[in-house]
Amino acid sequence: MKDLLVNNAFAISMVLAFISLTVSGFLIAYIKGKSKGNERMKDIASTIEEGAKAYLQRQVITISIIAGFIFFLLMWFYGTNTSIGFLLGAFCSLSAGYLGMRVAVMSNVRTTNAAASGENFALRVAFNGGAVTGLLVIGLALLSVGLFYKYTEDMTSLIGLALGSSLISVFARLGGGIYTKAADVGADLVGKIESSMAEDDPRNPAVIADNVGDNVGDCAGMAADVFETYAVSLIGAMIVGKLTYGTESAVIFPLVLGGISVIGALLGILYVNLTKGNASGILLGAVVISAITSAVLYFPATQYLFEGNGNYPVINYYYASLVGLIMTAVVVVITDYYTSTSYSPVRKIAEASETGHATNIIAGLAVGQHATALPVGFIGVAILLSFHFAGLYGIAIAVVSMLSMAGIIISLDAFGPITDNAGGIAVMAGLDKKVREITDKLDAVGNTMKAVTKGYAIASAGLAALVLFGSYVEELAVQTVFKSMPFSLKDPHIIVGLFIGGLLPFVFTAHGLDAVGKAAGSVVREVRRQLKEKPGIITGKERPDYAACVDIVTKAALKEMIIPALLPVIVTVGVAWALGPVVLGGVLVGTIVTGLFVAIAMTSSGGAWDNAKKYIEEGNHGGKGSPAHAAAVTGDTVGDPYKDTAGPAINPMIKVVNIVAILIIPIFFK
Amino acid sequence: MKDLLVNNAFAISMVLAFISLTVSGFLIAYIKGKSKGNERMKDIASTIEEGAKAYLQRQVITISIIAGFIFFLLMWFYGTNTSIGFLLGAFCSLSAGYLGMRVAVMSNVRTTNAAASGENFALRVAFNGGAVTGLLVIGLALLSVGLFYKYTEDMTSLIGLALGSSLISVFARLGGGIYTKAADVGADLVGKIESSMAEDDPRNPAVIADNVGDNVGDCAGMAADVFETYAVSLIGAMIVGKLTYGTESAVIFPLVLGGISVIGALLGILYVNLTKGNASGILLGAVVISAITSAVLYFPATQYLFEGNGNYPVINYYYASLVGLIMTAVVVVITDYYTSTSYSPVRKIAEASETGHATNIIAGLAVGQHATALPVGFIGVAILLSFHFAGLYGIAIAVVSMLSMAGIIISLDAFGPITDNAGGIAVMAGLDKKVREITDKLDAVGNTMKAVTKGYAIASAGLAALVLFGSYVEELAVQTVFKSMPFSLKDPHIIVGLFIGGLLPFVFTAHGLDAVGKAAGSVVREVRRQLKEKPGIITGKERPDYAACVDIVTKAALKEMIIPALLPVIVTVGVAWALGPVVLGGVLVGTIVTGLFVAIAMTSSGGAWDNAKKYIEEGNHGGKGSPAHAAAVTGDTVGDPYKDTAGPAINPMIKVVNIVAILIIPIFFK
């Protein structure tokens, strides 16, 4: 039995990954079987669906042109396998996002309809919609990395795959992020503030663009992002395993951990479908079940694969994998503390809103900065612990085990935009207030889940990037004349590298913020034009031209994403060319360090502002319509590009920098 | 002649430093000789003066208690000389701030009165008031470091002096920064927004506290800050000179550069007093004259002192000193670009204000982040160039030469709060509108100068901290068993150190922001109370209780500064104790890296918001009272604690971390 398992460990992982995809197919069938409700609902849903499809199709075209160009560059420098790897990574990253988004727009209207029959049913439909994305992400990541590894048996080709998924993920994150927030901010600025319409008012010409945005940003963007982090972590861990141990066990171990976690994810999903009660409780229960399943099954897997192998006691590899699971729990709890209405950070922002816009902003910015301390502190502990257990490989294992929880975590995350859309459809279709109450309740749960997932995505991305930096160092030692560079802080070149790298997240996010501002400006102008030219819109007699707004945001988002997305590539290649491998080493670490802080601060501030507004809307500090509420709306609007555009786009960005660095070693530093 | 100069180079520097103090005495006499104007003006000025004195006296008491405690700790661990050095540094840092502030409150009312006789006369009075602080700062720094070095001939004692000046500077920066912005924000929130009073309306009970704040924050805080950076750079450079060359020439060379720059500063001050015309032009001219004088005189000084000495060609040391002068010019130009109303960054913020509070904030935050790129890029160039010229010592020389410009730069900076106050007095005393127009014009110039000086202070502080890190590494190699530690980025302990260090500026500034929020809250409550209990205040029949507001801000500022000010000390000692010298090395560099970015981003955003408001007030985008103006006021208010409390306090903070690290080497790492 044991030998059978060990000899077939790789195959078993692939089968489990395949099962993950199969179950996601069944879930799609489940969702398709539910009713879409009345004609009005179908009409609205199909408008959102068309908008989302239109955007993603154009995004695919834009990205394909850039990807094609890079494909030929890679073909020229590295040959067929690496460039095929690049295409595979790009394809899977796009697919994860695209399919997840398609299912989300399929689930939203069905969730609205299910809400009429009760909260638990609506929860199940929305959650299963999200679970499709979760299972897709882990299944695709494991299969693409695993099979491509078996096909090429070559690490450089895997780096090609990593580059494909990371680069495309930057585009998806930025493009989707700019889209969703430009539509959101634009719709709010004219709709809510100038014309005092409610959220999701069908008279607002930008309302469909806003709902489309939830799908292309929160859903497709996040799916591509976490797919990328997962794939890259697997690859990074396999490279470290190859370079430091050289055994097959060490190389395939990350894939085995991933395969095992599919079982955990499936049990978690099953739990949600079989249980009734409080929504948050059920979702939390699913995470706990997934984590415990993994923790239990990792033990025999480690024993079997490392008995007689490795430089550390066998149990140490198991401990390292536990570090990753515990980190997931820790990050979830911390992010929840800083962004939930139940604790003091959000309540302080709400209180500060009483003295105006400015004090709301100051309080929110301060919360974001405070929120960096605990996650970064625990990341430090995780690094030292897992390194203590099994060296650089230990860190890599911790990262992989943390990311193997992606199946269930993404299910929760994708649940958010589905319920958000479901609420919008309920309002636009003029359904009974009770329906909206249920979707609102689920939406609040979804908001917390979204915030929490961001913390998870950032922490894991930071750790994954560190593993890539380790690979850079190892590759440099193996491949080139730079046998063992000290990369010492005593060397001013390293300091300058840290500065240049540290700069990247600041400038990158600044571009992201600018892009949202510009694109939102075009939405505002378009909405104003429509309201002026067609006065019947306000009185409800004329139908606004939703498609015009969707079109404008689509074009603006695609245009604005290109420069910031290429920035990390250009800087990395430029530094390699002009300043050499030592400065570049500093750049890699510098980007990780400031990137982690900027990303956590931005997403935490954004989440906290969002919920401070919700807290006031619950009737605190004067409630809706009070001056405090106006101030809180300002904070929420500032937080939008912070938490949904600039902040999360840092995750793939820091990995692109590190992957490009590994790739260009043989070109620049021979 | 040459031998005479070389043999007496140290003595000549000290004489020049003494001349600097003497001339500042003459300038005080010049200012005292001017008229204070009518009784109403005298009355207002003396109220401001009393408030400022009251605050600083209480600050001195609070700081003395903490300093006394540290004095005994140092005495216990390091003996008499180091603890006396600490007291000397603390004393000089406080004196620079205290005296500078006294002269500023002496000059404000005389500037108001001079403005009645014309712009040039007012410029001269205000500038000479600022020049007193400039000359005090450089004179005190050179004399205290130089004479204490001759007295002890011991580097550890000099580190004591550095700690004294840095730690006290953190307190002064934070306390003053919290004071000035709590008063400013508090006065604006109730005065301008709730009761629609104009700026400096004498009916606002917080108006005197606001004017006092300009002096204790912008004037005393900045003086203590730059004194500290200058003293610490001199000491850092001398230590590097001692450890890498061991020759007396190398040790005293930084003092010689400083002495020479006194001549440049004096010529610049003379130029302002002899020339008529455009205010900005004259002030810029003074900087150019100072820089050229230094550049010319540095050449023979370098030749004389390094002929036959040093490991590099003599001319290289001269080049390194030029790098510092050029960096000063570069930073001035870049900061001006990002914060002046003449260029696109500020204008974009003004434009974004048209669509509301939120877009103003987003635009301002983006400008701050963009503004980090060029300064950090040039700092990188400066590091590589000066290292290329003369190794670590070359970097140290560049820093000292950059800081030797402090005499003229601080003169410009302290000019700002004087003209700001002068305008306030003109309004409160009900003087002719023409007077206010002149002070407003000078105030606008002063605002740009203040913003530019902040860029200078941060860039130089970052470089100075790097020299200290170099000293830490050298000290560790000399003093302990840790002969030559690699401090390699490959070591996870270094990465964790970078994370912990990188965290410090984020958490530190978050505390600063919170402190301003809390203290401003107390001001708001007090102003509301007074306006409610004494309805005659609004009608102008009752005099508000200014002293009560001054008292509340004083107490709040002193209370709120303590925890953040001690944070860097506690973290540094804690890491040394728990994690050892390698992690600590990472901490030092991590703090410098993120500190530089956070400080530049915060001060640039703040300056840009401030001037975007001014640009709108000039009549653009609807002018005063328009919705765009309301949004710009929000941005300005958010920018206040950014640019005047949290951002600049990072400068001394990153040095405290590095100095404490050097000091504790013999205790923890024997």
Short mmCIF file of N, CA and C in Angstrom, two decimals, chain A residues 469 472 476 482 485-488 491-498 575-576 579-589 669, chain B residues 489:
data_model
loop_
_atom_site.label_atom_id
_atom_site.label_comp_id
_atom_site.label_asym_id
_atom_site.label_seq_id
_atom_site.Cartn_x
_atom_site.Cartn_y
_atom_site.Cartn_z
N PHE A 469 12.83 34.66 -4.96
CA PHE A 469 14.13 35.30 -4.76
C PHE A 469 15.19 34.25 -4.42
N TYR A 472 16.19 32.70 -7.52
CA TYR A 472 17.08 33.59 -8.27
C TYR A 472 18.52 33.40 -7.80
N LEU A 476 21.45 31.71 -10.02
CA LEU A 476 22.62 32.53 -10.31
C LEU A 476 23.88 31.74 -9.97
N PHE A 482 28.72 33.94 -11.61
CA PHE A 482 28.54 34.51 -10.28
C PHE A 482 28.25 33.38 -9.30
N MET A 485 27.49 34.86 -4.75
CA MET A 485 27.52 36.27 -4.46
C MET A 485 27.03 36.48 -3.04
N PRO A 486 27.67 37.42 -2.31
CA PRO A 486 27.23 37.60 -0.93
C PRO A 486 25.90 38.35 -0.80
N PHE A 487 25.54 39.16 -1.79
CA PHE A 487 24.33 39.99 -1.66
C PHE A 487 24.29 40.66 -0.28
N SER A 488 25.38 41.33 0.06
CA SER A 488 25.50 41.87 1.41
C SER A 488 24.95 43.27 1.51
N ASP A 491 27.17 46.21 0.90
CA ASP A 491 27.49 46.65 -0.45
C ASP A 491 26.48 47.73 -0.88
N PRO A 492 26.97 48.95 -1.18
CA PRO A 492 26.04 50.01 -1.57
C PRO A 492 25.19 49.64 -2.78
N HIS A 493 25.68 48.72 -3.62
CA HIS A 493 24.88 48.31 -4.77
C HIS A 493 23.59 47.62 -4.33
N ILE A 494 23.69 46.86 -3.24
CA ILE A 494 22.49 46.20 -2.70
C ILE A 494 21.52 47.25 -2.16
N ILE A 495 22.08 48.25 -1.47
CA ILE A 495 21.22 49.30 -0.91
C ILE A 495 20.49 50.04 -2.04
N VAL A 496 21.24 50.38 -3.09
CA VAL A 496 20.61 51.05 -4.23
C VAL A 496 19.55 50.14 -4.85
N GLY A 497 19.86 48.84 -4.94
CA GLY A 497 18.87 47.90 -5.44
C GLY A 497 17.62 47.88 -4.58
N LEU A 498 17.80 47.88 -3.27
CA LEU A 498 16.64 47.91 -2.37
C LEU A 498 15.81 49.17 -2.60
N VAL A 575 17.42 47.24 -15.04
CA VAL A 575 18.41 47.15 -13.97
C VAL A 575 19.43 46.04 -14.28
N ALA A 576 18.93 44.89 -14.78
CA ALA A 576 19.84 43.79 -15.12
C ALA A 576 20.86 44.26 -16.16
N LEU A 579 22.83 47.70 -14.44
CA LEU A 579 23.49 47.69 -13.12
C LEU A 579 23.93 46.31 -12.65
N GLY A 580 23.51 45.24 -13.34
CA GLY A 580 24.05 43.93 -13.01
C GLY A 580 23.29 43.14 -11.96
N PRO A 581 23.74 41.90 -11.71
CA PRO A 581 22.99 40.96 -10.90
C PRO A 581 22.91 41.32 -9.42
N VAL A 582 23.90 42.06 -8.90
CA VAL A 582 23.87 42.38 -7.47
C VAL A 582 22.79 43.41 -7.19
N VAL A 583 22.81 44.50 -7.96
CA VAL A 583 21.76 45.50 -7.78
C VAL A 583 20.39 44.84 -7.99
N LEU A 584 20.32 43.97 -8.99
CA LEU A 584 19.04 43.31 -9.26
C LEU A 584 18.56 42.49 -8.06
N GLY A 585 19.51 41.81 -7.39
CA GLY A 585 19.15 41.08 -6.18
C GLY A 585 18.50 42.00 -5.16
N GLY A 586 19.08 43.19 -4.99
CA GLY A 586 18.50 44.16 -4.08
C GLY A 586 17.11 44.58 -4.52
N VAL A 587 16.96 44.75 -5.84
CA VAL A 587 15.65 45.16 -6.38
C VAL A 587 14.58 44.13 -6.01
N LEU A 588 14.91 42.85 -6.17
CA LEU A 588 13.91 41.81 -5.91
C LEU A 588 13.41 41.88 -4.47
N VAL A 589 14.37 41.98 -3.54
CA VAL A 589 13.97 42.02 -2.13
C VAL A 589 13.28 43.34 -1.79
N PHE A 669 23.86 37.56 -17.48
CA PHE A 669 24.94 37.33 -16.51
C PHE A 669 25.79 36.11 -16.83
N LEU B 489 21.42 38.99 1.91
CA LEU B 489 19.99 38.88 1.61
C LEU B 489 19.57 37.42 1.50
#
